[in-house]
């Protein structure tokens, strides 16, 4: 495809050059329609049995995006007290929040207990600590409910750093330690209300996830009277869409998932609430970053387009070697991809690893162009930093009626000074 942003009318008729002029660059731009579409899709993964999609908010915690998730009726996963507070602020009630911390001190578990938020414990020691917190707070036995995260011994993902299940990752309780879970729950009169897993992030082939679900449901049989079983997130999105990469096959996935669930429900005797935890799928494709090309050069035969989109703005390429498609805009129009030339799109950070797109075939860029980086809604702003003392980017939302609304102001140097 020549252009994703033209194909989906990403800016809904607004001129990106005007948006960039008004709000400055680098700028995260979100499209509300895409956001709602993806959130709706994940809410429909299981329709035959009780099910909720829990948006994993670490992918993007902008409060306006959380409010859209609230309206779309999906629940949320939080990894920290900060994320829980953000969800409260967005209007989420406690029973629509699931807390999945790892390696935390008692204060975070006490916070969750006091606020009545279901928590999953990531290790035997954390489960023990949770039990101690229940004792200290004199929580009545019927309220001593929690979940445990099981490491299913298998993983999947777009790169090794995001594989979270499997024998070599830090997450979850190993299957062989399950008997010890029951020793701890007996000691503190805890009830295991749910179990969860998460095998990794950004896979496009559903098979490893389906295998993991099958395996997990086998494990689930060891737990009596589960209220929920949570299969984790990780559904991928087509980061190579300009090369016509296909979407995650959601419909096919749903069809193949159903008989696995049927089989389990028959054996278990009832259907608990099933959950999944998509982060990336909900938000990634709903955002682009607009950045300005400030300088181009040729160094020893290599072409560089120097932009204001450094690794402080989008860290995924330097952290995971991730691919993000790039479109080039001149005077608000997308340049055609008929004639492409190999260039390196880089940022303005003093690091040689500050590369957004390496040796990439793109229309020849020149100073003043806008680089438009696709699929930046997940692990984009939420992972950005102030490295090189560069204030963090602003964010705008193209609303469903085509208006441009600022949803986060640009950070200022004064904001950075305030902590001293
Ligand atoms: C990050 C994370 C997710 C979401 O992963 P995605 O790849 O963004 O869907 C889900 N569950 C847990 C426990 C996570 O840590």
Tab-separated table of C-alpha atoms in Angstrom, residues 58-275:
chain	number	residue	atom	x	y	z
A	58	UNK	CA	1.078	-0.024	30.394
A	59	UNK	CA	0.867	0.156	26.586
A	60	UNK	CA	-0.622	3.635	26.890
A	61	UNK	CA	-1.822	5.349	30.048
A	62	UNK	CA	-3.071	8.616	28.609
A	63	UNK	CA	-6.152	9.343	30.681
A	64	UNK	CA	-8.247	10.286	27.654
A	65	UNK	CA	-7.490	6.903	26.127
A	66	UNK	CA	-8.421	5.199	29.399
A	67	UNK	CA	-11.736	7.071	29.319
A	68	UNK	CA	-12.397	5.700	25.844
A	69	UNK	CA	-11.661	2.180	27.149
A	70	UNK	CA	-14.143	2.845	29.962
A	71	UNK	CA	-16.797	3.860	27.434
A	72	UNK	CA	-16.052	0.838	25.249
A	73	UNK	CA	-16.872	-1.344	28.244
A	74	UNK	CA	-13.528	-3.073	28.521
A	75	UNK	CA	-11.728	-3.567	31.815
A	76	UNK	CA	-8.106	-2.798	32.571
A	77	UNK	CA	-4.930	-4.392	33.882
A	78	UNK	CA	-2.599	-2.292	35.989
A	79	UNK	CA	1.018	-3.084	36.813
A	80	UNK	CA	1.592	-0.484	39.505
A	81	UNK	CA	-0.170	1.790	41.983
A	82	UNK	CA	0.476	4.636	39.553
A	83	UNK	CA	-1.515	2.867	36.864
A	84	UNK	CA	-4.330	2.104	39.317
A	85	UNK	CA	-4.518	5.756	40.334
A	86	UNK	CA	-4.627	6.756	36.679
A	87	UNK	CA	-7.534	4.349	36.164
A	88	UNK	CA	-9.409	5.742	39.178
A	89	UNK	CA	-8.895	9.223	37.794
A	90	UNK	CA	-10.297	8.107	34.436
A	91	UNK	CA	-13.404	6.857	36.260
A	92	UNK	CA	-12.824	3.110	36.459
A	93	UNK	CA	-14.522	1.412	39.398
A	94	UNK	CA	-12.387	-0.982	41.459
A	95	UNK	CA	-14.061	-4.099	40.112
A	96	UNK	CA	-12.962	-3.261	36.561
A	97	UNK	CA	-9.292	-3.134	37.522
A	98	UNK	CA	-7.008	-6.154	37.795
A	99	UNK	CA	-3.628	-5.574	39.439
A	100	UNK	CA	-0.716	-7.687	38.161
A	101	UNK	CA	2.406	-6.459	39.924
A	102	UNK	CA	5.710	-8.254	40.262
A	103	UNK	CA	8.399	-7.887	42.921
A	104	UNK	CA	6.602	-5.209	44.942
A	105	UNK	CA	6.803	-4.360	48.614
A	106	UNK	CA	3.925	-4.705	51.066
A	107	UNK	CA	2.737	-1.129	50.526
A	108	UNK	CA	1.456	-1.835	47.000
A	109	UNK	CA	-0.366	-4.978	48.103
A	110	UNK	CA	-1.872	-3.129	51.075
A	111	UNK	CA	-2.996	-0.365	48.724
A	112	UNK	CA	-4.783	-2.925	46.541
A	113	UNK	CA	-6.360	-4.667	49.548
A	114	UNK	CA	-7.606	-1.404	51.009
A	115	UNK	CA	-9.115	-0.402	47.675
A	116	UNK	CA	-10.644	-3.839	47.076
A	117	UNK	CA	-8.736	-4.466	43.852
A	118	UNK	CA	-8.185	-8.037	42.695
A	119	UNK	CA	-4.464	-8.740	42.679
A	120	UNK	CA	-2.407	-11.446	41.045
A	121	UNK	CA	0.736	-12.598	42.814
A	122	UNK	CA	3.763	-13.384	40.699
A	123	UNK	CA	5.739	-15.683	43.021
A	124	UNK	CA	5.367	-17.832	46.124
A	125	UNK	CA	7.092	-15.152	48.193
A	126	UNK	CA	4.731	-12.463	46.931
A	127	UNK	CA	1.780	-14.723	47.742
A	128	UNK	CA	3.176	-15.218	51.241
A	129	UNK	CA	3.594	-11.443	51.591
A	130	UNK	CA	-0.012	-10.966	50.451
A	131	UNK	CA	-1.101	-13.417	53.150
A	132	UNK	CA	0.866	-11.485	55.764
A	133	UNK	CA	-0.745	-8.234	54.622
A	134	UNK	CA	-4.206	-9.824	55.011
A	135	UNK	CA	-3.286	-10.844	58.576
A	136	UNK	CA	-1.922	-7.384	59.432
A	137	UNK	CA	-5.000	-5.638	58.064
A	138	UNK	CA	-7.303	-8.242	59.683
A	139	UNK	CA	-9.061	-8.806	56.366
A	140	UNK	CA	-12.057	-11.147	56.909
A	141	UNK	CA	-11.577	-14.613	55.399
A	142	UNK	CA	-14.253	-14.177	52.704
A	143	UNK	CA	-12.373	-11.166	51.337
A	144	UNK	CA	-8.981	-12.869	51.195
A	145	UNK	CA	-9.204	-13.461	47.484
A	146	UNK	CA	-6.420	-13.184	44.974
A	147	UNK	CA	-5.061	-14.617	41.773
A	148	UNK	CA	-1.743	-16.217	40.968
A	149	UNK	CA	0.298	-15.815	37.833
A	150	UNK	CA	1.451	-19.130	36.471
A	151	UNK	CA	4.450	-19.427	34.180
A	152	UNK	CA	3.215	-21.940	31.631
A	153	UNK	CA	6.725	-22.896	30.531
A	154	UNK	CA	6.129	-21.667	26.966
A	155	UNK	CA	6.484	-18.230	25.383
A	156	UNK	CA	6.086	-16.214	22.168
A	157	UNK	CA	6.752	-12.702	20.952
A	158	UNK	CA	8.229	-10.309	18.418
A	159	UNK	CA	11.666	-10.382	20.047
A	160	UNK	CA	13.358	-12.120	22.971
A	161	UNK	CA	12.935	-9.155	25.313
A	162	UNK	CA	9.137	-9.392	25.178
A	163	UNK	CA	8.772	-13.148	25.640
A	164	UNK	CA	7.337	-13.417	29.152
A	165	UNK	CA	6.411	-17.089	29.428
A	166	UNK	CA	8.911	-19.908	29.331
A	167	UNK	CA	11.576	-21.493	31.413
A	168	UNK	CA	13.994	-18.581	31.167
A	169	UNK	CA	11.825	-15.619	32.133
A	170	UNK	CA	11.357	-13.914	35.481
A	171	UNK	CA	7.549	-14.119	35.476
A	172	UNK	CA	5.048	-16.270	37.273
A	173	UNK	CA	5.050	-19.364	39.412
A	174	UNK	CA	6.365	-22.544	37.790
A	175	UNK	CA	3.842	-25.324	37.331
A	176	UNK	CA	5.825	-27.656	39.583
A	177	UNK	CA	5.420	-25.186	42.473
A	178	UNK	CA	1.624	-25.240	42.387
A	179	UNK	CA	1.393	-27.555	45.454
A	180	UNK	CA	3.188	-24.865	47.449
A	181	UNK	CA	0.545	-22.332	46.394
A	182	UNK	CA	-1.999	-24.449	48.241
A	183	UNK	CA	0.204	-24.633	51.342
A	184	UNK	CA	0.351	-20.838	51.490
A	185	UNK	CA	-3.355	-20.340	50.817
A	186	UNK	CA	-4.184	-22.795	53.608
A	187	UNK	CA	-1.839	-21.016	56.022
A	188	UNK	CA	-3.482	-17.608	55.493
A	189	UNK	CA	-7.034	-18.731	54.567
A	190	UNK	CA	-6.640	-17.260	51.105
A	191	UNK	CA	-8.889	-18.157	48.189
A	192	UNK	CA	-7.441	-18.368	44.698
A	193	UNK	CA	-10.203	-16.680	42.705
A	194	UNK	CA	-8.331	-16.677	39.426
A	195	UNK	CA	-5.222	-17.663	37.568
A	196	UNK	CA	-3.477	-15.725	34.852
A	197	UNK	CA	-0.663	-16.141	32.383
A	198	UNK	CA	0.937	-14.030	29.679
A	199	UNK	CA	3.234	-15.721	27.196
A	200	UNK	CA	4.605	-12.690	25.415
A	201	UNK	CA	3.912	-9.809	23.129
A	202	UNK	CA	3.365	-9.095	19.472
A	203	UNK	CA	2.851	-12.490	17.852
A	204	UNK	CA	0.978	-12.696	14.518
A	205	UNK	CA	0.427	-16.449	14.434
A	206	UNK	CA	-2.296	-17.482	16.923
A	207	UNK	CA	-1.059	-21.073	17.224
A	208	UNK	CA	1.421	-20.632	20.126
A	209	UNK	CA	-1.247	-18.714	22.070
A	210	UNK	CA	-3.863	-21.391	21.392
A	211	UNK	CA	-1.389	-24.045	22.529
A	212	UNK	CA	-0.706	-22.003	25.649
A	213	UNK	CA	-4.444	-21.714	26.349
A	214	UNK	CA	-4.862	-25.480	25.994
A	215	UNK	CA	-1.947	-26.063	28.312
A	216	UNK	CA	-3.181	-23.451	30.801
A	217	UNK	CA	-6.662	-24.944	30.954
A	218	UNK	CA	-5.084	-28.277	31.803
A	219	UNK	CA	-3.291	-26.538	34.694
A	220	UNK	CA	-6.558	-24.834	35.693
A	221	UNK	CA	-8.117	-28.211	36.498
A	222	UNK	CA	-5.926	-28.317	39.614
A	223	UNK	CA	-7.728	-25.255	40.988
A	224	UNK	CA	-11.233	-25.690	42.336
A	225	UNK	CA	-13.944	-23.056	41.973
A	226	UNK	CA	-12.033	-20.532	39.912
A	227	UNK	CA	-13.981	-17.352	39.238
A	228	UNK	CA	-11.759	-16.401	36.320
A	229	UNK	CA	-9.056	-17.697	34.026
A	230	UNK	CA	-6.962	-15.102	32.250
A	231	UNK	CA	-5.041	-16.142	29.132
A	232	UNK	CA	-2.889	-13.015	28.794
A	233	UNK	CA	-2.382	-10.615	25.917
A	234	UNK	CA	0.097	-10.296	23.112
A	235	UNK	CA	-1.989	-10.194	19.886
A	236	UNK	CA	0.219	-8.563	17.281
A	237	UNK	CA	-0.442	-5.812	14.786
A	238	UNK	CA	0.977	-5.473	11.254
A	239	UNK	CA	4.016	-3.232	11.680
A	240	UNK	CA	4.929	-3.896	8.021
A	241	UNK	CA	1.595	-2.674	6.691
A	242	UNK	CA	3.193	-0.667	3.853
A	243	UNK	CA	4.486	-4.036	2.612
A	244	UNK	CA	0.915	-5.343	2.858
A	245	UNK	CA	1.401	-7.387	6.007
A	246	UNK	CA	-1.976	-8.827	7.062
A	247	UNK	CA	-3.796	-8.070	10.327
A	248	UNK	CA	-3.742	-10.499	13.234
A	249	UNK	CA	-6.328	-13.114	12.138
A	250	UNK	CA	-8.845	-12.312	14.875
A	251	UNK	CA	-11.822	-14.132	13.324
A	252	UNK	CA	-9.862	-17.288	12.622
A	253	UNK	CA	-8.362	-17.120	16.109
A	254	UNK	CA	-11.817	-16.895	17.705
A	255	UNK	CA	-13.039	-19.905	15.753
A	256	UNK	CA	-10.089	-21.999	16.839
A	257	UNK	CA	-10.313	-20.871	20.461
A	258	UNK	CA	-13.931	-21.857	20.987
A	259	UNK	CA	-13.617	-25.684	20.856
A	260	UNK	CA	-10.696	-25.480	23.306
A	261	UNK	CA	-12.961	-23.642	25.734
A	262	UNK	CA	-15.867	-26.053	25.090
A	263	UNK	CA	-13.643	-28.941	26.000
A	264	UNK	CA	-12.548	-27.291	29.239
A	265	UNK	CA	-16.010	-26.194	30.339
A	266	UNK	CA	-17.241	-29.750	29.905
A	267	UNK	CA	-14.445	-31.142	32.081
A	268	UNK	CA	-14.571	-28.385	34.687
A	269	UNK	CA	-18.340	-28.543	34.995
A	270	UNK	CA	-18.860	-24.798	34.695
A	271	UNK	CA	-17.573	-21.791	32.800
A	272	UNK	CA	-15.612	-19.300	34.866
A	273	UNK	CA	-15.079	-15.796	33.508
A	274	UNK	CA	-12.458	-15.943	30.772
A	275	UNK	CA	-10.173	-12.978	30.324
